[in-house]
mmCIF file of N, CA and C in Angstrom:
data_model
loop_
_atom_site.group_PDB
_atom_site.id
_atom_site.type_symbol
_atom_site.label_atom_id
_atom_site.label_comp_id
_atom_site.label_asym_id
_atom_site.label_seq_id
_atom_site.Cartn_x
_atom_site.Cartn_y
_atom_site.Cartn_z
ATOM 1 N N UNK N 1 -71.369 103.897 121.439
ATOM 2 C CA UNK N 1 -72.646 103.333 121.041
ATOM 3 C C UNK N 1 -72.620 102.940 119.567
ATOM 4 N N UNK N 2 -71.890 103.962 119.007
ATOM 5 C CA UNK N 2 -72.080 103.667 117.110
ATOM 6 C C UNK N 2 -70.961 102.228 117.413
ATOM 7 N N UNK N 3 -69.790 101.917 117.644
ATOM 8 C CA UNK N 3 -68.782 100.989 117.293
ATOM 9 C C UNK N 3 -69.441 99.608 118.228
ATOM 10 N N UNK N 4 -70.649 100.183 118.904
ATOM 11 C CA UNK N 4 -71.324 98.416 119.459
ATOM 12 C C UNK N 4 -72.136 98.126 118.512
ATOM 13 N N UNK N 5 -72.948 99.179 117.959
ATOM 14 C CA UNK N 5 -73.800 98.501 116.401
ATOM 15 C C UNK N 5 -73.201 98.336 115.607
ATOM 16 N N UNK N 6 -72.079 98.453 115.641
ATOM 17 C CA UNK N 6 -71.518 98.482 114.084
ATOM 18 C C UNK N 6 -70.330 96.949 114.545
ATOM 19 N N UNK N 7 -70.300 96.959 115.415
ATOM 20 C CA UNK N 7 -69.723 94.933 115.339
ATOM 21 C C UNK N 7 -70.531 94.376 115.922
ATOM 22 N N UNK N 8 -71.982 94.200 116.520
ATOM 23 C CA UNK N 8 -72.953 93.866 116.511
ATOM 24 C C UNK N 8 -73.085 93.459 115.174
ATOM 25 N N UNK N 9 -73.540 94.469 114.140
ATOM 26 C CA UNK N 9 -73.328 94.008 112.896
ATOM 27 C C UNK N 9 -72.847 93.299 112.282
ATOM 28 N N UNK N 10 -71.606 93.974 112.202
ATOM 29 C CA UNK N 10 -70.492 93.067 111.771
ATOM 30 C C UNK N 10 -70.685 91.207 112.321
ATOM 31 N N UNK N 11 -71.022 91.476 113.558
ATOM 32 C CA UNK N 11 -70.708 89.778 113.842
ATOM 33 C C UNK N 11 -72.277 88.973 113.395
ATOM 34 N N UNK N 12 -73.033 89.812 113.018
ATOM 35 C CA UNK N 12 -74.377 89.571 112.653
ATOM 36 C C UNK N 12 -74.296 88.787 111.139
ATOM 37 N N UNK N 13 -73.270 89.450 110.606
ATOM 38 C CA UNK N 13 -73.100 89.469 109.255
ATOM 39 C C UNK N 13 -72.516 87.919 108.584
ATOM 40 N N UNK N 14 -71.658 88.070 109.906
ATOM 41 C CA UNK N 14 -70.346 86.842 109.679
ATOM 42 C C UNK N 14 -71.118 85.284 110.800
ATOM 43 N N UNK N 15 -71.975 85.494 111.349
ATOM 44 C CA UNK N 15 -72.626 84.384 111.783
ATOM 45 C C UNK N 15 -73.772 83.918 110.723
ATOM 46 N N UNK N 16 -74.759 85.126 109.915
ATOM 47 C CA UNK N 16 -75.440 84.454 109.071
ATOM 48 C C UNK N 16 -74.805 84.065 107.395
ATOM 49 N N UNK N 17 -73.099 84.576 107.366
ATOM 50 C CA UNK N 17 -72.672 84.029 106.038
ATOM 51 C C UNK N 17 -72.062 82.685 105.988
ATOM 52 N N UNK N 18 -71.904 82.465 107.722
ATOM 53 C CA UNK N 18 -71.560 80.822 108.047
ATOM 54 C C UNK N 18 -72.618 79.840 107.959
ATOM 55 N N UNK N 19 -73.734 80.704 108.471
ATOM 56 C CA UNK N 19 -75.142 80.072 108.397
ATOM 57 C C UNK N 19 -75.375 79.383 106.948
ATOM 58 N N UNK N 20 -75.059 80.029 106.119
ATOM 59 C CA UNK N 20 -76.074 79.972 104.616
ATOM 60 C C UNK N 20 -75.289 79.057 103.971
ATOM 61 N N UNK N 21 -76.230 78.688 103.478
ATOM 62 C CA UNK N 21 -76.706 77.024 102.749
ATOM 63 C C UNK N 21 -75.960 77.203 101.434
ATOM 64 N N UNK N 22 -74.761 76.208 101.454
ATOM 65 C CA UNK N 22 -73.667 76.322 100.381
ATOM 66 C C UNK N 22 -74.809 75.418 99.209
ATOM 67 N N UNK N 23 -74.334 75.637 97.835
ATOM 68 C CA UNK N 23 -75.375 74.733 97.141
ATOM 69 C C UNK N 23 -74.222 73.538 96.824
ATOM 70 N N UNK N 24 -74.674 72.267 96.602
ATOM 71 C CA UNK N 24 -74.053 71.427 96.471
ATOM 72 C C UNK N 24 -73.606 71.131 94.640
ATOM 73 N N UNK N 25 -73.082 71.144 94.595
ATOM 74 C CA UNK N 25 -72.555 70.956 93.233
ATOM 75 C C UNK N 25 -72.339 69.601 92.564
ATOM 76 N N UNK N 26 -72.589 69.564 91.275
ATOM 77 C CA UNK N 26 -72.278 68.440 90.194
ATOM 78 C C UNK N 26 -71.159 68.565 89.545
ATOM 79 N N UNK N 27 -70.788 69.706 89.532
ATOM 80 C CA UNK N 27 -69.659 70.004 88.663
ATOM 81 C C UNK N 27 -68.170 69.464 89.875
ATOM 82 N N UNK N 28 -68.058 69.572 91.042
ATOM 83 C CA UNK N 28 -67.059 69.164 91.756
ATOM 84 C C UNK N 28 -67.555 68.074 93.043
ATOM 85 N N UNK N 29 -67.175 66.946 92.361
ATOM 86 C CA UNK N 29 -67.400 65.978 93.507
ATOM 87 C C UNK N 29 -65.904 65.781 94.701
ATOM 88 N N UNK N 30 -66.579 65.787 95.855
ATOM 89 C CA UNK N 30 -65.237 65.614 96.589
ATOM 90 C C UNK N 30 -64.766 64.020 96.656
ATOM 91 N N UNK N 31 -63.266 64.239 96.570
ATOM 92 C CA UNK N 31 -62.942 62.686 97.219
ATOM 93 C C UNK N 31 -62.359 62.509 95.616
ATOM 94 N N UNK N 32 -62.256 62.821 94.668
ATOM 95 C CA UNK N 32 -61.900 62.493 93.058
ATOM 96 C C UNK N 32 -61.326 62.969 92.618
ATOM 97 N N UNK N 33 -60.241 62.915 91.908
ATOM 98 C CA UNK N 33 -59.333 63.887 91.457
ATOM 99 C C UNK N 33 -59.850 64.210 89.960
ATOM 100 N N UNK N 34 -59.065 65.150 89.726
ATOM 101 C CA UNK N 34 -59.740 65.461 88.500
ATOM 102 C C UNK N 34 -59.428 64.741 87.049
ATOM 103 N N UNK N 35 -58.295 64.401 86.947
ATOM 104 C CA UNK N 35 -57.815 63.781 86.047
ATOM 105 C C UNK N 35 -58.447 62.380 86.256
ATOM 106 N N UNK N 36 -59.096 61.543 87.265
ATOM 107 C CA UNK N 36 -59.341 60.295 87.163
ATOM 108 C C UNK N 36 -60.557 60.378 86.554
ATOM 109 N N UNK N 37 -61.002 60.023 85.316
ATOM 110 C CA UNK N 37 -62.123 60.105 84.828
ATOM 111 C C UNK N 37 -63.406 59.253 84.749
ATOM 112 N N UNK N 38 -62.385 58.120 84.929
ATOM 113 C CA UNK N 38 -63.153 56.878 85.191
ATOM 114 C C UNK N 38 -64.387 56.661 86.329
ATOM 115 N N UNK N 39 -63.333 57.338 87.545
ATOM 116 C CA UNK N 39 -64.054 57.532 88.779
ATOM 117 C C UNK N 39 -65.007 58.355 88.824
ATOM 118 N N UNK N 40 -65.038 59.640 87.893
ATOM 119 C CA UNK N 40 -66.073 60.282 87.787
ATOM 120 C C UNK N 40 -67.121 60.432 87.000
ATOM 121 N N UNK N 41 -67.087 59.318 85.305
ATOM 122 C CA UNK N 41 -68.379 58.399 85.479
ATOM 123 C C UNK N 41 -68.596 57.873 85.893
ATOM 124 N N UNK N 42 -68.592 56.964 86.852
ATOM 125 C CA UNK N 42 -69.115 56.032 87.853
ATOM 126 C C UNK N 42 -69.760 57.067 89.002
ATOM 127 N N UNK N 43 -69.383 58.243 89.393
ATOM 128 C CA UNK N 43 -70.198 58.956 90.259
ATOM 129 C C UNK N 43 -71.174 59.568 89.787
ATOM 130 N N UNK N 44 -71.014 60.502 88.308
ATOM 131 C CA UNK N 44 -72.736 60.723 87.791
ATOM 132 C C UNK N 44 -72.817 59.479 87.290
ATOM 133 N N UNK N 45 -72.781 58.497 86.799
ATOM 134 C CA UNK N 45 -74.059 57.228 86.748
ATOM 135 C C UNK N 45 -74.518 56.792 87.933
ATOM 136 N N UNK N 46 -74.079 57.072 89.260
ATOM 137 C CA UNK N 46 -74.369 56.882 90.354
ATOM 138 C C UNK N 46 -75.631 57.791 91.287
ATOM 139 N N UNK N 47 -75.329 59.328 90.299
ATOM 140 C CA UNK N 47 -75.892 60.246 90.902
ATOM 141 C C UNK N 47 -76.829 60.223 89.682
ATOM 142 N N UNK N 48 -76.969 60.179 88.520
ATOM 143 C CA UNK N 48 -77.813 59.468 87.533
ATOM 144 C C UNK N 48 -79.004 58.334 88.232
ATOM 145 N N UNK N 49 -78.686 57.335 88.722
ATOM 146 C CA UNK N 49 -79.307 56.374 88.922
ATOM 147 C C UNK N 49 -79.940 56.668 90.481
ATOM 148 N N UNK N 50 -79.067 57.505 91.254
ATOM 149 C CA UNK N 50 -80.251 57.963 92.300
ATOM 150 C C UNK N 50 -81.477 58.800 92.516
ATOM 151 N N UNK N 51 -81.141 59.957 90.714
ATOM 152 C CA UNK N 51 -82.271 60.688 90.510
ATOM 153 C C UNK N 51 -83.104 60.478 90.012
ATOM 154 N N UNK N 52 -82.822 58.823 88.846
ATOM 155 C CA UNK N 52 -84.073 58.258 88.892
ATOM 156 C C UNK N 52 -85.028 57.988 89.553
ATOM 157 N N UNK N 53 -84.201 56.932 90.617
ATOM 158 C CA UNK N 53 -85.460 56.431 91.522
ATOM 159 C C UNK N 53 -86.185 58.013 92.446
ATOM 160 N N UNK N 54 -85.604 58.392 92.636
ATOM 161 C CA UNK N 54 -85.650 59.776 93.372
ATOM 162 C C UNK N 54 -87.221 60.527 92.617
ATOM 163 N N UNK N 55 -86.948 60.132 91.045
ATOM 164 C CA UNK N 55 -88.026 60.922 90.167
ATOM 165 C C UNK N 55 -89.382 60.031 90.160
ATOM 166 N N UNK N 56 -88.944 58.999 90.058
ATOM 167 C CA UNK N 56 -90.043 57.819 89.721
ATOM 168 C C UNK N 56 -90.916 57.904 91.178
ATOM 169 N N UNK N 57 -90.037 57.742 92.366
ATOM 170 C CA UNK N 57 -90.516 57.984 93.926
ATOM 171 C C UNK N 57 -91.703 59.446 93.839
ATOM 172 N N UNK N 58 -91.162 60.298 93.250
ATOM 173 C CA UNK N 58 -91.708 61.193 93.009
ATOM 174 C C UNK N 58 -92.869 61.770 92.165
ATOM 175 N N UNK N 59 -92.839 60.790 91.429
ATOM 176 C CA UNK N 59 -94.298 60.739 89.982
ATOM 177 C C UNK N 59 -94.987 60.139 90.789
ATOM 178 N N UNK N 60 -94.821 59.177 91.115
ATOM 179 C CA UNK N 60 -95.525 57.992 92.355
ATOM 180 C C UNK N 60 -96.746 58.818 93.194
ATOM 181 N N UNK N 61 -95.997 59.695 93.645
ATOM 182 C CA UNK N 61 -96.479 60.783 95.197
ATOM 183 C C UNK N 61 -97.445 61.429 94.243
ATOM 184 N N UNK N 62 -97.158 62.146 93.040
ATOM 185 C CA UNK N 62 -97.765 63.049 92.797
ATOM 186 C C UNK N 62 -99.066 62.661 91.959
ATOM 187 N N UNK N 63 -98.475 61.565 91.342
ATOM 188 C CA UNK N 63 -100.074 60.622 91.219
ATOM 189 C C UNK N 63 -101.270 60.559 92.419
ATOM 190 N N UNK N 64 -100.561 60.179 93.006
ATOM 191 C CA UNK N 64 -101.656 59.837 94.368
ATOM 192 C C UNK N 64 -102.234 60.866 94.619
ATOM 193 N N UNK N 65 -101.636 62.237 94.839
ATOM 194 C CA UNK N 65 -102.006 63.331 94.986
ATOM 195 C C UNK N 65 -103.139 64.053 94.291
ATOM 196 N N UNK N 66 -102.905 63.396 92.721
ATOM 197 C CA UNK N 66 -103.821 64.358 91.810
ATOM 198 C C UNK N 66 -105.240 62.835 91.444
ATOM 199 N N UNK N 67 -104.886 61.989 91.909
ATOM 200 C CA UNK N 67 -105.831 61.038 92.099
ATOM 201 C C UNK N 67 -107.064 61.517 92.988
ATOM 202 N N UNK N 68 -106.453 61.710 94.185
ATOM 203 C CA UNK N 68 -107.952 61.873 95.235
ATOM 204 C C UNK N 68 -106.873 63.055 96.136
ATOM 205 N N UNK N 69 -107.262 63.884 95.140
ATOM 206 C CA UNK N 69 -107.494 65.374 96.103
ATOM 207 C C UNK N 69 -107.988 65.836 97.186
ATOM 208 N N UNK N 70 -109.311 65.033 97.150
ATOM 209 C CA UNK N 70 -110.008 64.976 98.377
ATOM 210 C C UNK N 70 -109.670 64.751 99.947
ATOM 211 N N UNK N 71 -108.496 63.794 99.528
ATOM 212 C CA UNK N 71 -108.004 63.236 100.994
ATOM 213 C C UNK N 71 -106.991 63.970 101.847
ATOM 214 N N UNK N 72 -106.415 64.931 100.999
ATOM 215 C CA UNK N 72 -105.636 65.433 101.376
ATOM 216 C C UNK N 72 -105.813 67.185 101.934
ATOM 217 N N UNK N 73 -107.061 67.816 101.360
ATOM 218 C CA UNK N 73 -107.599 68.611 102.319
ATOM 219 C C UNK N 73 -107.274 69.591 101.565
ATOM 220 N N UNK N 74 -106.913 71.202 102.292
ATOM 221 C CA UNK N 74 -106.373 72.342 101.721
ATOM 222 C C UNK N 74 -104.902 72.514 101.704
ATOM 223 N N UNK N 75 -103.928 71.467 102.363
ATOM 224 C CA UNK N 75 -102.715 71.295 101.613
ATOM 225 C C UNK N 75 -102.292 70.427 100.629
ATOM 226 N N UNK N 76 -103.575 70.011 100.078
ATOM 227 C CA UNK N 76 -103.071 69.179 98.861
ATOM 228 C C UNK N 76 -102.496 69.706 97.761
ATOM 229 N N UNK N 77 -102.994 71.211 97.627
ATOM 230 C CA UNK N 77 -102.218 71.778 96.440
ATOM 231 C C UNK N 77 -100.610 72.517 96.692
ATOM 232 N N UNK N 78 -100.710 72.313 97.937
ATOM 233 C CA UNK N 78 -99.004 72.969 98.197
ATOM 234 C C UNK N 78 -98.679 71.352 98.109
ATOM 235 N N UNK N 79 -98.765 70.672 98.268
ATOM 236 C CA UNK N 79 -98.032 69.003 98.784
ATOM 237 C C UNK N 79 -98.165 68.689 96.661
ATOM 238 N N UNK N 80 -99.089 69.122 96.091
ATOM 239 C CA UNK N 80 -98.626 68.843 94.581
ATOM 240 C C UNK N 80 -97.455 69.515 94.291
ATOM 241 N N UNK N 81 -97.972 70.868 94.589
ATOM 242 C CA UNK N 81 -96.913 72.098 94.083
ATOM 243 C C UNK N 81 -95.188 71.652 94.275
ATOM 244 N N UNK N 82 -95.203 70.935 95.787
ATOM 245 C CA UNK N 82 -94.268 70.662 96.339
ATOM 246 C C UNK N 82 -93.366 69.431 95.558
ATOM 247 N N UNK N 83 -94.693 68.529 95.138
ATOM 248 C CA UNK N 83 -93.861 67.506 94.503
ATOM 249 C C UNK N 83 -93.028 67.629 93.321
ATOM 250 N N UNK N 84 -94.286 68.180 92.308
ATOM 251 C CA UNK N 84 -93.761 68.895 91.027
ATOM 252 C C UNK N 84 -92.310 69.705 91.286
ATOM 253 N N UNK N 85 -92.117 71.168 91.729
ATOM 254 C CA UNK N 85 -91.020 71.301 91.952
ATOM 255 C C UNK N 85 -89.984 70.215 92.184
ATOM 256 N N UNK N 86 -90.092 69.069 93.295
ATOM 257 C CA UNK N 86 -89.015 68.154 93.255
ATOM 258 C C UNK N 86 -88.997 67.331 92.220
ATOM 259 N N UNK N 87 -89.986 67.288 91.083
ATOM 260 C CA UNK N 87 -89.712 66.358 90.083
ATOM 261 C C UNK N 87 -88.926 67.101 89.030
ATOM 262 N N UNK N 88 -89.085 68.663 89.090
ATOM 263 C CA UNK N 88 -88.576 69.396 87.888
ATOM 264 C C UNK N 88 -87.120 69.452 88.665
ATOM 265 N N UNK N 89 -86.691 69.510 89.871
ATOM 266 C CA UNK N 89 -85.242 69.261 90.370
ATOM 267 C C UNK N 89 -84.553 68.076 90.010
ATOM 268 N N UNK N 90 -85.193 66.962 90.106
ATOM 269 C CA UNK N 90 -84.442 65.805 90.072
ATOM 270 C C UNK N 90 -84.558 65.301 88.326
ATOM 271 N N UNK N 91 -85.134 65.958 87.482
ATOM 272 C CA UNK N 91 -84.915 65.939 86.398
ATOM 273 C C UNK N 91 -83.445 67.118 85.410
ATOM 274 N N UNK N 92 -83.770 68.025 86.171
ATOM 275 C CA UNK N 92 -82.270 69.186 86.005
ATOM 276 C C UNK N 92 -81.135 68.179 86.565
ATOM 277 N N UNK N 93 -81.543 67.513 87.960
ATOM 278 C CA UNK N 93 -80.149 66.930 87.924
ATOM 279 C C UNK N 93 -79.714 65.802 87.185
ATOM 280 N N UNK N 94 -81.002 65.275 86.454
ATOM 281 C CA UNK N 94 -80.844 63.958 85.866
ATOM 282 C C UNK N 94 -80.173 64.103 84.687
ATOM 283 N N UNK N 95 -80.255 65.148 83.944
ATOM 284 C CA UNK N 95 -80.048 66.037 82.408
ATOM 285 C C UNK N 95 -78.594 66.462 82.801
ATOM 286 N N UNK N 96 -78.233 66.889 83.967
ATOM 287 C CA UNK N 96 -76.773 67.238 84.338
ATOM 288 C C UNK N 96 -76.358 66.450 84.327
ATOM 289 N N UNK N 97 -76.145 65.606 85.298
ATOM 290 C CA UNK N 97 -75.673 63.838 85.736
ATOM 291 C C UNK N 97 -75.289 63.459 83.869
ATOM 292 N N UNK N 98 -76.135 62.849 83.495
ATOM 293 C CA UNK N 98 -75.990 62.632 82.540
ATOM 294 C C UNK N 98 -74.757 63.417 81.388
ATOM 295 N N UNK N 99 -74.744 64.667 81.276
ATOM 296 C CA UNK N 99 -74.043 65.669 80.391
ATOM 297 C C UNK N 99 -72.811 65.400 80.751
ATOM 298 N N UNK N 100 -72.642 64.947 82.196
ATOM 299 C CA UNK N 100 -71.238 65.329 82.959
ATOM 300 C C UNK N 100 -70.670 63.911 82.683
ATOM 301 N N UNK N 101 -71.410 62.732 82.897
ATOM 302 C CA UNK N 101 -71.109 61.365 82.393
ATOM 303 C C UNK N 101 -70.168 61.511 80.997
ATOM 304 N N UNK N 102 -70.936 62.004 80.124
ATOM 305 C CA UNK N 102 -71.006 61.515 78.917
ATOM 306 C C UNK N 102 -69.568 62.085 78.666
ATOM 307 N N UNK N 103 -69.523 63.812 78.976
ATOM 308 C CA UNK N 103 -68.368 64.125 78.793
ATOM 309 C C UNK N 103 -67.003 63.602 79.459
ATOM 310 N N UNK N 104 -66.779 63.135 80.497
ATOM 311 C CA UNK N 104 -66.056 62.111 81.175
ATOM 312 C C UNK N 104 -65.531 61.031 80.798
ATOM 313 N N UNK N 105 -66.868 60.382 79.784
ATOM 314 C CA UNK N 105 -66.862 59.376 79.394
ATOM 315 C C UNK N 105 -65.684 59.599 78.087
ATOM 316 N N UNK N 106 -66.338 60.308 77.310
ATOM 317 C CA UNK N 106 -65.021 60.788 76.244
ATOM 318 C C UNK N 106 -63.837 61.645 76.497
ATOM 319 N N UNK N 107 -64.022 62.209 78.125
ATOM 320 C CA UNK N 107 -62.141 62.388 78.255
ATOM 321 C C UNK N 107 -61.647 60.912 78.487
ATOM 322 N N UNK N 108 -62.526 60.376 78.964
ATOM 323 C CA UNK N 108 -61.597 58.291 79.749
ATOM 324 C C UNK N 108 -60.925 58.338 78.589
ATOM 325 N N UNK N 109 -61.895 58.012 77.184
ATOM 326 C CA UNK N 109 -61.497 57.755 76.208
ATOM 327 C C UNK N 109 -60.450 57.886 75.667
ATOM 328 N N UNK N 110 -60.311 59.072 75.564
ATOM 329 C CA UNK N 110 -59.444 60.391 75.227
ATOM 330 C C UNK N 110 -58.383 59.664 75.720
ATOM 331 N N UNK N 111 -57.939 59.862 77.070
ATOM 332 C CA UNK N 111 -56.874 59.658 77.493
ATOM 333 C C UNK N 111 -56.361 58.507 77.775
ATOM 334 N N UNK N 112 -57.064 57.444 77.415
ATOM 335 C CA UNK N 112 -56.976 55.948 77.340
ATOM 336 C C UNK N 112 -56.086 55.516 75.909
ATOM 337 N N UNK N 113 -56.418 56.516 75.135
ATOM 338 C CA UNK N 113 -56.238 56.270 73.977
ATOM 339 C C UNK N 113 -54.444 57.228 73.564
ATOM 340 N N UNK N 114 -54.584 58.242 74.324
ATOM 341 C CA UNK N 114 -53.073 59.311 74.424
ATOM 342 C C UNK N 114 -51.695 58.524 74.666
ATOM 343 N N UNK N 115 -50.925 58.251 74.049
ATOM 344 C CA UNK N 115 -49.643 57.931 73.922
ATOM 345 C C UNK N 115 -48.929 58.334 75.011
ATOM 346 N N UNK N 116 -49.603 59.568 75.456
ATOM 347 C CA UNK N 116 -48.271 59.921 76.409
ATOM 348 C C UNK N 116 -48.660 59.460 77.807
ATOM 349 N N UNK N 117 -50.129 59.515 78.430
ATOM 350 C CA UNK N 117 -50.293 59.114 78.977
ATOM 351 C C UNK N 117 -50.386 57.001 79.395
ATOM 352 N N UNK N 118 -49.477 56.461 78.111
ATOM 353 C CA UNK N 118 -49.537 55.415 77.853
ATOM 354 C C UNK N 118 -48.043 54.938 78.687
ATOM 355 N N UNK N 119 -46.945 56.387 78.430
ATOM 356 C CA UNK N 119 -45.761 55.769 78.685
ATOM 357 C C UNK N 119 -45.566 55.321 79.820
ATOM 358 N N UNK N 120 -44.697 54.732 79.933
ATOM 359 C CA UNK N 120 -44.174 53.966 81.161
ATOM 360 C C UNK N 120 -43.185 54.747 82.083
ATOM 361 N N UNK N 121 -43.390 55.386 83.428
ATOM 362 C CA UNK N 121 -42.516 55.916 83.896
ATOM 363 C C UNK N 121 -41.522 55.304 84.881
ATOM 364 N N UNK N 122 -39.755 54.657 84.437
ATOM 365 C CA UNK N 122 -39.232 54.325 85.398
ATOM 366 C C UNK N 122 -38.617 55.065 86.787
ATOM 367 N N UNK N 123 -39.230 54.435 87.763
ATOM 368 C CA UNK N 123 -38.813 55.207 88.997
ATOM 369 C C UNK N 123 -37.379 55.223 88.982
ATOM 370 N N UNK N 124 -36.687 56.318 89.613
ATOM 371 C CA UNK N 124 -35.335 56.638 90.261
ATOM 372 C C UNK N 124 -34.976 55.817 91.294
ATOM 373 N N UNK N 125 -33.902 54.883 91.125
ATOM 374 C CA UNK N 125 -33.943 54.075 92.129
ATOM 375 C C UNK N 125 -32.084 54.095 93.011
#
């Protein structure tokens, strides 16, 4: 009886750690290597420019919201609450996006500019 609750458990454990919601990250985009830097300003100005509209979409809503309160009943203040939170998200990511650009931007540089990464390597033929 104890070794059926106890991998009961166990499999309880290992179905809800498959379950749970990985967070998605800025710091590692898939599909990019790390050294290509180029490629990875172009993905935060990409992810930059979607949290704009994303934010602006979002001021939009929450205008309307705090406009006529009225229309929206007794979930109007969770449906503000709701927006706000997504505007203070898509502004953290906008402030990230951005940080991660910039620094990218001056490794390109960086290594655009490196001698060694300048040389020419002849293949073995």
């Amino acid at each position: 009886m104890k070794t059926l609750k106890l991998s009961v458990g166990v499999l309880a454990l290992i179905v809800l750690s498959a379950c749970a919601q990985m967070n998605a990250s800025l710091i590692a985009p898939t599909g990019i290597a790390n050294n290509d830097h180029e490629a990875l300003v172009s993905y935060y100005e990409t992810v930059v420019d979607e949290a704009r509209s994303n934010l602006q979409k979002n001021k939009r809503i929450l205008e309307a919201y705090e406009a006529r309160p009225y229309y929206y009943g007794r979930r109007g203040l969770d449906l503000q609450s709701h927006t706000s939170a997504n505007i203070r998200a898509h502004e953290k990511t906008l402030q990230e996006s951005l940080r991660f650009a910039e620094i990218h931007r001056r490794m390109a540089t960086k290594q655009s500019n490196d001698p060694i990464s300048k040389a020419k390597v002849k293949p073995d033929l």
